[in-house]
């Protein structure tokens, strides 16, 4: 009985010691934990966020800022995929085509299946004035991508023309317009493209071939007429336009072109009648009104010429030609102030037009 208090006191001491030791360990734990450094978050925005920001800047036309962001990202994350592609697209939009080519080559080393890079590289070569180098990439991919802003199939055909490979050019345009490669239509389409590229002799050859394959093909005779008008072979132009109207009497543009031919032969009465028919069929084109003004002025009907030219100006106020003709007509009428106003405005509009890229 007398030994029990001693035993209790001993147990109390033991328990108290254990509690103190536990508290000491608890206090030491944070100190030890402080010695272990927690992982630090990475500095700067995630790479994907930087790419999105670069795209946003590019869409806003801030190409240099977008390029700076992409180049900084490339230094920081050289292994990140897709950077070269994005950089190439920005250079393409900026019209820095040879730098775009270099970036697309790098993108294709990373991903040979990047068809958009292939196409844009071909277009970049073409726009840099190197059509021969553009053909290879454009032959591989002829699908249209929105970032290109042009149809690659059309550019491929133009590259063939510029390198004088007319046969493959015809095949490219045939594919583009979904017609057989050896058809009259394919020759007609190619003749039109050749004329637009100022390859008039070959265009004439192809237009004649189209007529030979199908004498009733719409607009084939009209194209030949345009070629002869372009070369000032007026009687031949008249003959072709007349043949076109026999086949295609509802085509307003042919009446206008035939009227142009007659006006050069100084057959103003015939020209006026044809222009009126053209306007009846299509009152939305300014060309017939402008030519009507010239024809009526030549006939001495200046008041009617003014009305025709004013109508053309109302339809297209920024076209310098009708302003110039109206100024000349006013001068013939002795209206000096009005003449000077129109001639000055014509000159200003021409300068503005010439300044456009």
mmCIF file of N, CA and C in Angstrom, residues 47-153:
data_model
loop_
_atom_site.group_PDB
_atom_site.id
_atom_site.type_symbol
_atom_site.label_atom_id
_atom_site.label_comp_id
_atom_site.label_asym_id
_atom_site.label_seq_id
_atom_site.Cartn_x
_atom_site.Cartn_y
_atom_site.Cartn_z
ATOM 1 N N UNK A 47 4.398 27.706 -73.349
ATOM 2 C CA UNK A 47 4.686 27.817 -74.788
ATOM 3 C C UNK A 47 3.432 27.906 -75.647
ATOM 4 N N UNK A 48 2.409 27.091 -75.296
ATOM 5 C CA UNK A 48 1.184 27.106 -76.097
ATOM 6 C C UNK A 48 0.518 28.478 -76.055
ATOM 7 N N UNK A 49 0.590 29.128 -74.887
ATOM 8 C CA UNK A 49 0.019 30.467 -74.762
ATOM 9 C C UNK A 49 0.773 31.466 -75.636
ATOM 10 N N UNK A 50 2.085 31.329 -75.710
ATOM 11 C CA UNK A 50 2.897 32.218 -76.546
ATOM 12 C C UNK A 50 2.557 32.024 -78.028
ATOM 13 N N UNK A 51 2.366 30.782 -78.446
ATOM 14 C CA UNK A 51 1.984 30.514 -79.833
ATOM 15 C C UNK A 51 0.632 31.147 -80.159
ATOM 16 N N UNK A 52 -0.317 31.017 -79.230
ATOM 17 C CA UNK A 52 -1.633 31.625 -79.454
ATOM 18 C C UNK A 52 -1.532 33.144 -79.547
ATOM 19 N N UNK A 53 -0.705 33.728 -78.694
ATOM 20 C CA UNK A 53 -0.522 35.171 -78.713
ATOM 21 C C UNK A 53 0.123 35.623 -80.028
ATOM 22 N N UNK A 54 1.088 34.845 -80.512
ATOM 23 C CA UNK A 54 1.728 35.177 -81.788
ATOM 24 C C UNK A 54 0.720 35.120 -82.932
ATOM 25 N N UNK A 55 -0.165 34.120 -82.910
ATOM 26 C CA UNK A 55 -1.203 34.022 -83.943
ATOM 27 C C UNK A 55 -2.132 35.239 -83.877
ATOM 28 N N UNK A 56 -2.499 35.628 -82.666
ATOM 29 C CA UNK A 56 -3.389 36.776 -82.492
ATOM 30 C C UNK A 56 -2.748 38.049 -83.054
ATOM 31 N N UNK A 57 -1.481 38.246 -82.755
ATOM 32 C CA UNK A 57 -0.767 39.422 -83.262
ATOM 33 C C UNK A 57 -0.692 39.400 -84.788
ATOM 34 N N UNK A 58 -0.453 38.204 -85.339
ATOM 35 C CA UNK A 58 -0.372 38.064 -86.793
ATOM 36 C C UNK A 58 -1.704 38.406 -87.442
ATOM 37 N N UNK A 59 -2.807 37.950 -86.849
ATOM 38 C CA UNK A 59 -4.138 38.242 -87.380
ATOM 39 C C UNK A 59 -4.440 39.732 -87.333
ATOM 40 N N UNK A 60 -3.831 40.444 -86.394
ATOM 41 C CA UNK A 60 -4.016 41.890 -86.279
ATOM 42 C C UNK A 60 -3.069 42.668 -87.189
ATOM 43 N N UNK A 61 -2.221 41.936 -87.922
ATOM 44 C CA UNK A 61 -1.266 42.601 -88.803
ATOM 45 C C UNK A 61 -0.011 43.079 -88.108
ATOM 46 N N UNK A 62 0.184 42.675 -86.856
ATOM 47 C CA UNK A 62 1.379 43.065 -86.094
ATOM 48 C C UNK A 62 2.449 41.984 -86.276
ATOM 49 N N UNK A 63 2.971 41.913 -87.500
ATOM 50 C CA UNK A 63 3.844 40.804 -87.872
ATOM 51 C C UNK A 63 5.186 40.827 -87.134
ATOM 52 N N UNK A 64 5.771 41.995 -86.994
ATOM 53 C CA UNK A 64 7.074 42.076 -86.327
ATOM 54 C C UNK A 64 6.979 41.643 -84.865
ATOM 55 N N UNK A 65 5.889 42.029 -84.201
ATOM 56 C CA UNK A 65 5.706 41.615 -82.803
ATOM 57 C C UNK A 65 5.517 40.097 -82.715
ATOM 58 N N UNK A 66 4.755 39.559 -83.643
ATOM 59 C CA UNK A 66 4.538 38.105 -83.654
ATOM 60 C C UNK A 66 5.849 37.368 -83.896
ATOM 61 N N UNK A 67 6.660 37.876 -84.817
ATOM 62 C CA UNK A 67 7.954 37.250 -85.121
ATOM 63 C C UNK A 67 8.872 37.304 -83.914
ATOM 64 N N UNK A 68 8.882 38.452 -83.222
ATOM 65 C CA UNK A 68 9.732 38.594 -82.034
ATOM 66 C C UNK A 68 9.353 37.575 -80.964
ATOM 67 N N UNK A 69 8.055 37.378 -80.760
ATOM 68 C CA UNK A 69 7.606 36.410 -79.757
ATOM 69 C C UNK A 69 8.016 34.986 -80.148
ATOM 70 N N UNK A 70 7.849 34.650 -81.409
ATOM 71 C CA UNK A 70 8.176 33.296 -81.861
ATOM 72 C C UNK A 70 9.682 33.041 -81.817
ATOM 73 N N UNK A 71 10.483 34.031 -82.160
ATOM 74 C CA UNK A 71 11.937 33.855 -82.109
ATOM 75 C C UNK A 71 12.429 33.720 -80.667
ATOM 76 N N UNK A 72 11.821 34.484 -79.754
ATOM 77 C CA UNK A 72 12.183 34.364 -78.335
ATOM 78 C C UNK A 72 11.799 32.990 -77.801
ATOM 79 N N UNK A 73 10.637 32.506 -78.225
ATOM 80 C CA UNK A 73 10.190 31.183 -77.789
ATOM 81 C C UNK A 73 11.115 30.095 -78.326
ATOM 82 N N UNK A 74 11.584 30.265 -79.558
ATOM 83 C CA UNK A 74 12.483 29.267 -80.157
ATOM 84 C C UNK A 74 13.792 29.161 -79.367
ATOM 85 N N UNK A 75 14.287 30.294 -78.870
ATOM 86 C CA UNK A 75 15.513 30.260 -78.068
ATOM 87 C C UNK A 75 15.280 29.591 -76.722
ATOM 88 N N UNK A 76 14.109 29.832 -76.155
ATOM 89 C CA UNK A 76 13.796 29.293 -74.829
ATOM 90 C C UNK A 76 13.370 27.833 -74.896
ATOM 91 N N UNK A 77 12.607 27.478 -75.931
ATOM 92 C CA UNK A 77 12.072 26.103 -76.072
ATOM 93 C C UNK A 77 12.419 25.576 -77.457
ATOM 94 N N UNK A 78 13.688 25.306 -77.719
ATOM 95 C CA UNK A 78 14.091 24.909 -79.083
ATOM 96 C C UNK A 78 13.488 23.597 -79.553
ATOM 97 N N UNK A 79 13.051 22.757 -78.638
ATOM 98 C CA UNK A 79 12.491 21.454 -79.018
ATOM 99 C C UNK A 79 10.983 21.496 -79.239
ATOM 100 N N UNK A 80 10.360 22.640 -78.987
ATOM 101 C CA UNK A 80 8.909 22.736 -79.127
ATOM 102 C C UNK A 80 8.507 22.632 -80.596
ATOM 103 N N UNK A 81 7.615 21.693 -80.895
ATOM 104 C CA UNK A 81 7.198 21.466 -82.273
ATOM 105 C C UNK A 81 6.207 22.541 -82.730
ATOM 106 N N UNK A 82 6.236 22.846 -84.007
ATOM 107 C CA UNK A 82 5.277 23.766 -84.607
ATOM 108 C C UNK A 82 5.743 25.202 -84.689
ATOM 109 N N UNK A 83 6.867 25.523 -84.056
ATOM 110 C CA UNK A 83 7.326 26.918 -84.063
ATOM 111 C C UNK A 83 7.732 27.376 -85.462
ATOM 112 N N UNK A 84 8.466 26.544 -86.172
ATOM 113 C CA UNK A 84 8.935 26.921 -87.509
ATOM 114 C C UNK A 84 7.756 27.138 -88.457
ATOM 115 N N UNK A 85 6.745 26.295 -88.336
ATOM 116 C CA UNK A 85 5.543 26.443 -89.165
ATOM 117 C C UNK A 85 4.879 27.792 -88.896
ATOM 118 N N UNK A 86 4.681 28.093 -87.611
ATOM 119 C CA UNK A 86 4.034 29.358 -87.247
ATOM 120 C C UNK A 86 4.839 30.552 -87.746
ATOM 121 N N UNK A 87 6.156 30.470 -87.611
ATOM 122 C CA UNK A 87 7.016 31.564 -88.047
ATOM 123 C C UNK A 87 6.929 31.740 -89.567
ATOM 124 N N UNK A 88 6.887 30.623 -90.293
ATOM 125 C CA UNK A 88 6.751 30.686 -91.751
ATOM 126 C C UNK A 88 5.458 31.351 -92.172
ATOM 127 N N UNK A 89 4.358 31.042 -91.483
ATOM 128 C CA UNK A 89 3.064 31.642 -91.820
ATOM 129 C C UNK A 89 3.104 33.151 -91.607
ATOM 130 N N UNK A 90 3.732 33.584 -90.511
ATOM 131 C CA UNK A 90 3.812 35.029 -90.246
ATOM 132 C C UNK A 90 4.659 35.719 -91.321
ATOM 133 N N UNK A 91 5.797 35.123 -91.674
ATOM 134 C CA UNK A 91 6.633 35.708 -92.726
ATOM 135 C C UNK A 91 5.872 35.757 -94.054
ATOM 136 N N UNK A 92 5.083 34.715 -94.340
ATOM 137 C CA UNK A 92 4.284 34.681 -95.571
ATOM 138 C C UNK A 92 3.285 35.836 -95.582
ATOM 139 N N UNK A 93 2.584 36.032 -94.460
ATOM 140 C CA UNK A 93 1.606 37.113 -94.380
ATOM 141 C C UNK A 93 2.277 38.480 -94.459
ATOM 142 N N UNK A 94 3.508 38.557 -93.975
ATOM 143 C CA UNK A 94 4.256 39.812 -94.009
ATOM 144 C C UNK A 94 4.835 40.087 -95.404
ATOM 145 N N UNK A 95 4.729 39.120 -96.305
ATOM 146 C CA UNK A 95 5.288 39.195 -97.669
ATOM 147 C C UNK A 95 6.809 39.114 -97.680
ATOM 148 N N UNK A 96 7.386 38.538 -96.622
ATOM 149 C CA UNK A 96 8.831 38.300 -96.580
ATOM 150 C C UNK A 96 9.036 36.838 -97.005
ATOM 151 N N UNK A 97 8.944 36.613 -98.332
ATOM 152 C CA UNK A 97 8.729 35.260 -98.838
ATOM 153 C C UNK A 97 9.948 34.347 -98.718
ATOM 154 N N UNK A 98 11.143 34.861 -98.906
ATOM 155 C CA UNK A 98 12.309 33.983 -98.818
ATOM 156 C C UNK A 98 12.563 33.538 -97.377
ATOM 157 N N UNK A 99 12.274 34.400 -96.401
ATOM 158 C CA UNK A 99 12.367 33.974 -95.001
ATOM 159 C C UNK A 99 11.273 32.953 -94.692
ATOM 160 N N UNK A 100 10.117 33.133 -95.313
ATOM 161 C CA UNK A 100 9.043 32.149 -95.146
ATOM 162 C C UNK A 100 9.489 30.790 -95.677
ATOM 163 N N UNK A 101 10.150 30.785 -96.837
ATOM 164 C CA UNK A 101 10.657 29.531 -97.408
ATOM 165 C C UNK A 101 11.601 28.834 -96.436
ATOM 166 N N UNK A 102 12.524 29.590 -95.847
ATOM 167 C CA UNK A 102 13.493 29.006 -94.911
ATOM 168 C C UNK A 102 12.782 28.389 -93.720
ATOM 169 N N UNK A 103 11.760 29.064 -93.197
ATOM 170 C CA UNK A 103 11.022 28.537 -92.044
ATOM 171 C C UNK A 103 10.230 27.288 -92.423
ATOM 172 N N UNK A 104 9.633 27.281 -93.611
ATOM 173 C CA UNK A 104 8.853 26.114 -94.025
ATOM 174 C C UNK A 104 9.753 24.902 -94.274
ATOM 175 N N UNK A 105 10.961 25.137 -94.774
ATOM 176 C CA UNK A 105 11.905 24.030 -94.929
ATOM 177 C C UNK A 105 12.211 23.407 -93.579
ATOM 178 N N UNK A 106 12.413 24.246 -92.571
ATOM 179 C CA UNK A 106 12.674 23.751 -91.219
ATOM 180 C C UNK A 106 11.464 23.000 -90.675
ATOM 181 N N UNK A 107 10.279 23.528 -90.943
ATOM 182 C CA UNK A 107 9.050 22.862 -90.490
ATOM 183 C C UNK A 107 8.911 21.485 -91.126
ATOM 184 N N UNK A 108 9.307 21.352 -92.401
ATOM 185 C CA UNK A 108 9.193 20.067 -93.092
ATOM 186 C C UNK A 108 10.247 19.066 -92.630
ATOM 187 N N UNK A 109 11.382 19.541 -92.156
ATOM 188 C CA UNK A 109 12.355 18.633 -91.547
ATOM 189 C C UNK A 109 11.777 18.035 -90.272
ATOM 190 N N UNK A 110 11.015 18.830 -89.569
ATOM 191 C CA UNK A 110 10.376 18.391 -88.330
ATOM 192 C C UNK A 110 9.190 17.478 -88.606
ATOM 193 N N UNK A 111 8.397 17.827 -89.651
ATOM 194 C CA UNK A 111 7.200 17.057 -89.986
ATOM 195 C C UNK A 111 7.040 17.014 -91.501
ATOM 196 N N UNK A 112 7.562 15.969 -92.167
ATOM 197 C CA UNK A 112 7.465 15.869 -93.625
ATOM 198 C C UNK A 112 6.030 15.811 -94.139
ATOM 199 N N UNK A 113 5.088 15.521 -93.271
ATOM 200 C CA UNK A 113 3.685 15.450 -93.680
ATOM 201 C C UNK A 113 2.936 16.754 -93.534
ATOM 202 N N UNK A 114 3.634 17.851 -93.286
ATOM 203 C CA UNK A 114 2.998 19.156 -93.116
ATOM 204 C C UNK A 114 2.660 19.731 -94.496
ATOM 205 N N UNK A 115 1.494 19.351 -95.016
ATOM 206 C CA UNK A 115 1.107 19.753 -96.373
ATOM 207 C C UNK A 115 0.895 21.248 -96.512
ATOM 208 N N UNK A 116 0.424 21.887 -95.465
ATOM 209 C CA UNK A 116 0.239 23.339 -95.547
ATOM 210 C C UNK A 116 1.582 24.038 -95.725
ATOM 211 N N UNK A 117 2.603 23.554 -95.031
ATOM 212 C CA UNK A 117 3.944 24.140 -95.188
ATOM 213 C C UNK A 117 4.457 23.932 -96.607
ATOM 214 N N UNK A 118 4.183 22.761 -97.192
ATOM 215 C CA UNK A 118 4.596 22.485 -98.575
ATOM 216 C C UNK A 118 3.957 23.492 -99.523
ATOM 217 N N UNK A 119 2.637 23.664 -99.364
ATOM 218 C CA UNK A 119 1.932 24.569 -100.267
ATOM 219 C C UNK A 119 2.396 26.014 -100.101
ATOM 220 N N UNK A 120 2.494 26.462 -98.876
ATOM 221 C CA UNK A 120 2.892 27.847 -98.636
ATOM 222 C C UNK A 120 4.335 28.097 -99.065
ATOM 223 N N UNK A 121 5.166 27.084 -98.992
ATOM 224 C CA UNK A 121 6.533 27.234 -99.491
ATOM 225 C C UNK A 121 6.514 27.429 -101.010
ATOM 226 N N UNK A 122 5.693 26.656 -101.711
ATOM 227 C CA UNK A 122 5.570 26.821 -103.158
ATOM 228 C C UNK A 122 5.042 28.195 -103.530
ATOM 229 N N UNK A 123 4.020 28.646 -102.808
ATOM 230 C CA UNK A 123 3.463 29.966 -103.077
ATOM 231 C C UNK A 123 4.476 31.068 -102.767
ATOM 232 N N UNK A 124 5.274 30.859 -101.727
ATOM 233 C CA UNK A 124 6.303 31.849 -101.377
ATOM 234 C C UNK A 124 7.340 31.960 -102.483
ATOM 235 N N UNK A 125 7.746 30.820 -103.032
ATOM 236 C CA UNK A 125 8.691 30.850 -104.162
ATOM 237 C C UNK A 125 8.089 31.632 -105.334
ATOM 238 N N UNK A 126 6.829 31.362 -105.643
ATOM 239 C CA UNK A 126 6.173 32.051 -106.764
ATOM 240 C C UNK A 126 6.117 33.554 -106.518
ATOM 241 N N UNK A 127 5.686 33.942 -105.325
ATOM 242 C CA UNK A 127 5.528 35.361 -105.012
ATOM 243 C C UNK A 127 6.873 36.066 -104.894
ATOM 244 N N UNK A 128 7.938 35.293 -104.668
ATOM 245 C CA UNK A 128 9.288 35.869 -104.649
ATOM 246 C C UNK A 128 9.871 35.957 -106.056
ATOM 247 N N UNK A 129 9.084 35.577 -107.062
ATOM 248 C CA UNK A 129 9.553 35.671 -108.447
ATOM 249 C C UNK A 129 10.392 34.489 -108.886
ATOM 250 N N UNK A 130 10.170 33.335 -108.260
ATOM 251 C CA UNK A 130 10.945 32.141 -108.617
ATOM 252 C C UNK A 130 9.992 30.994 -108.970
ATOM 253 N N UNK A 131 9.259 31.129 -110.100
ATOM 254 C CA UNK A 131 8.223 30.143 -110.447
ATOM 255 C C UNK A 131 8.762 28.743 -110.669
ATOM 256 N N UNK A 132 9.969 28.603 -111.201
ATOM 257 C CA UNK A 132 10.517 27.259 -111.457
ATOM 258 C C UNK A 132 10.652 26.477 -110.155
ATOM 259 N N UNK A 133 11.068 27.171 -109.084
ATOM 260 C CA UNK A 133 11.219 26.495 -107.795
ATOM 261 C C UNK A 133 9.876 26.262 -107.116
ATOM 262 N N UNK A 134 8.867 27.017 -107.519
ATOM 263 C CA UNK A 134 7.539 26.862 -106.918
ATOM 264 C C UNK A 134 6.831 25.610 -107.408
ATOM 265 N N UNK A 135 7.155 25.163 -108.623
ATOM 266 C CA UNK A 135 6.408 24.071 -109.240
ATOM 267 C C UNK A 135 6.475 22.788 -108.417
ATOM 268 N N UNK A 136 7.673 22.396 -107.973
ATOM 269 C CA UNK A 136 7.819 21.145 -107.228
ATOM 270 C C UNK A 136 6.905 21.061 -106.022
ATOM 271 N N UNK A 137 6.959 22.015 -105.087
ATOM 272 C CA UNK A 137 6.071 21.954 -103.928
ATOM 273 C C UNK A 137 4.588 22.015 -104.304
ATOM 274 N N UNK A 138 4.243 22.857 -105.275
ATOM 275 C CA UNK A 138 2.830 23.008 -105.628
ATOM 276 C C UNK A 138 2.280 21.762 -106.318
ATOM 277 N N UNK A 139 3.127 21.037 -107.008
ATOM 278 C CA UNK A 139 2.680 19.775 -107.618
ATOM 279 C C UNK A 139 2.323 18.742 -106.552
ATOM 280 N N UNK A 140 3.017 18.804 -105.410
ATOM 281 C CA UNK A 140 2.770 17.825 -104.349
ATOM 282 C C UNK A 140 1.419 18.039 -103.671
ATOM 283 N N UNK A 141 1.084 19.301 -103.472
ATOM 284 C CA UNK A 141 -0.147 19.611 -102.727
ATOM 285 C C UNK A 141 -0.934 20.648 -103.497
ATOM 286 N N UNK A 142 -2.133 20.293 -103.950
ATOM 287 C CA UNK A 142 -2.962 21.243 -104.683
ATOM 288 C C UNK A 142 -4.262 21.534 -103.942
ATOM 289 N N UNK A 143 -4.293 21.180 -102.660
ATOM 290 C CA UNK A 143 -5.442 21.515 -101.829
ATOM 291 C C UNK A 143 -5.317 22.970 -101.401
ATOM 292 N N UNK A 144 -6.451 23.654 -101.346
ATOM 293 C CA UNK A 144 -6.424 25.065 -100.951
ATOM 294 C C UNK A 144 -6.486 25.167 -99.437
ATOM 295 N N UNK A 145 -5.564 25.958 -98.863
ATOM 296 C CA UNK A 145 -5.560 26.234 -97.425
ATOM 297 C C UNK A 145 -5.904 27.700 -97.207
ATOM 298 N N UNK A 146 -6.773 28.011 -96.226
ATOM 299 C CA UNK A 146 -7.199 29.410 -96.019
ATOM 300 C C UNK A 146 -6.050 30.378 -95.790
ATOM 301 N N UNK A 147 -4.969 29.932 -95.153
ATOM 302 C CA UNK A 147 -3.862 30.841 -94.853
ATOM 303 C C UNK A 147 -3.139 31.292 -96.114
ATOM 304 N N UNK A 148 -3.351 30.593 -97.224
ATOM 305 C CA UNK A 148 -2.667 30.949 -98.470
ATOM 306 C C UNK A 148 -3.284 32.168 -99.143
ATOM 307 N N UNK A 149 -4.599 32.353 -98.983
ATOM 308 C CA UNK A 149 -5.336 33.465 -99.584
ATOM 309 C C UNK A 149 -5.415 33.387 -101.107
ATOM 310 N N UNK A 150 -4.891 32.350 -101.711
ATOM 311 C CA UNK A 150 -5.005 32.148 -103.155
ATOM 312 C C UNK A 150 -5.187 30.661 -103.400
ATOM 313 N N UNK A 151 -5.636 30.334 -104.602
ATOM 314 C CA UNK A 151 -5.813 28.934 -104.965
ATOM 315 C C UNK A 151 -4.506 28.416 -105.551
ATOM 316 N N UNK A 152 -3.911 27.440 -104.900
ATOM 317 C CA UNK A 152 -2.608 26.927 -105.329
ATOM 318 C C UNK A 152 -2.670 26.308 -106.723
ATOM 319 N N UNK A 153 -3.805 25.725 -107.103
ATOM 320 C CA UNK A 153 -3.921 25.121 -108.432
ATOM 321 C C UNK A 153 -3.776 26.188 -109.519
#
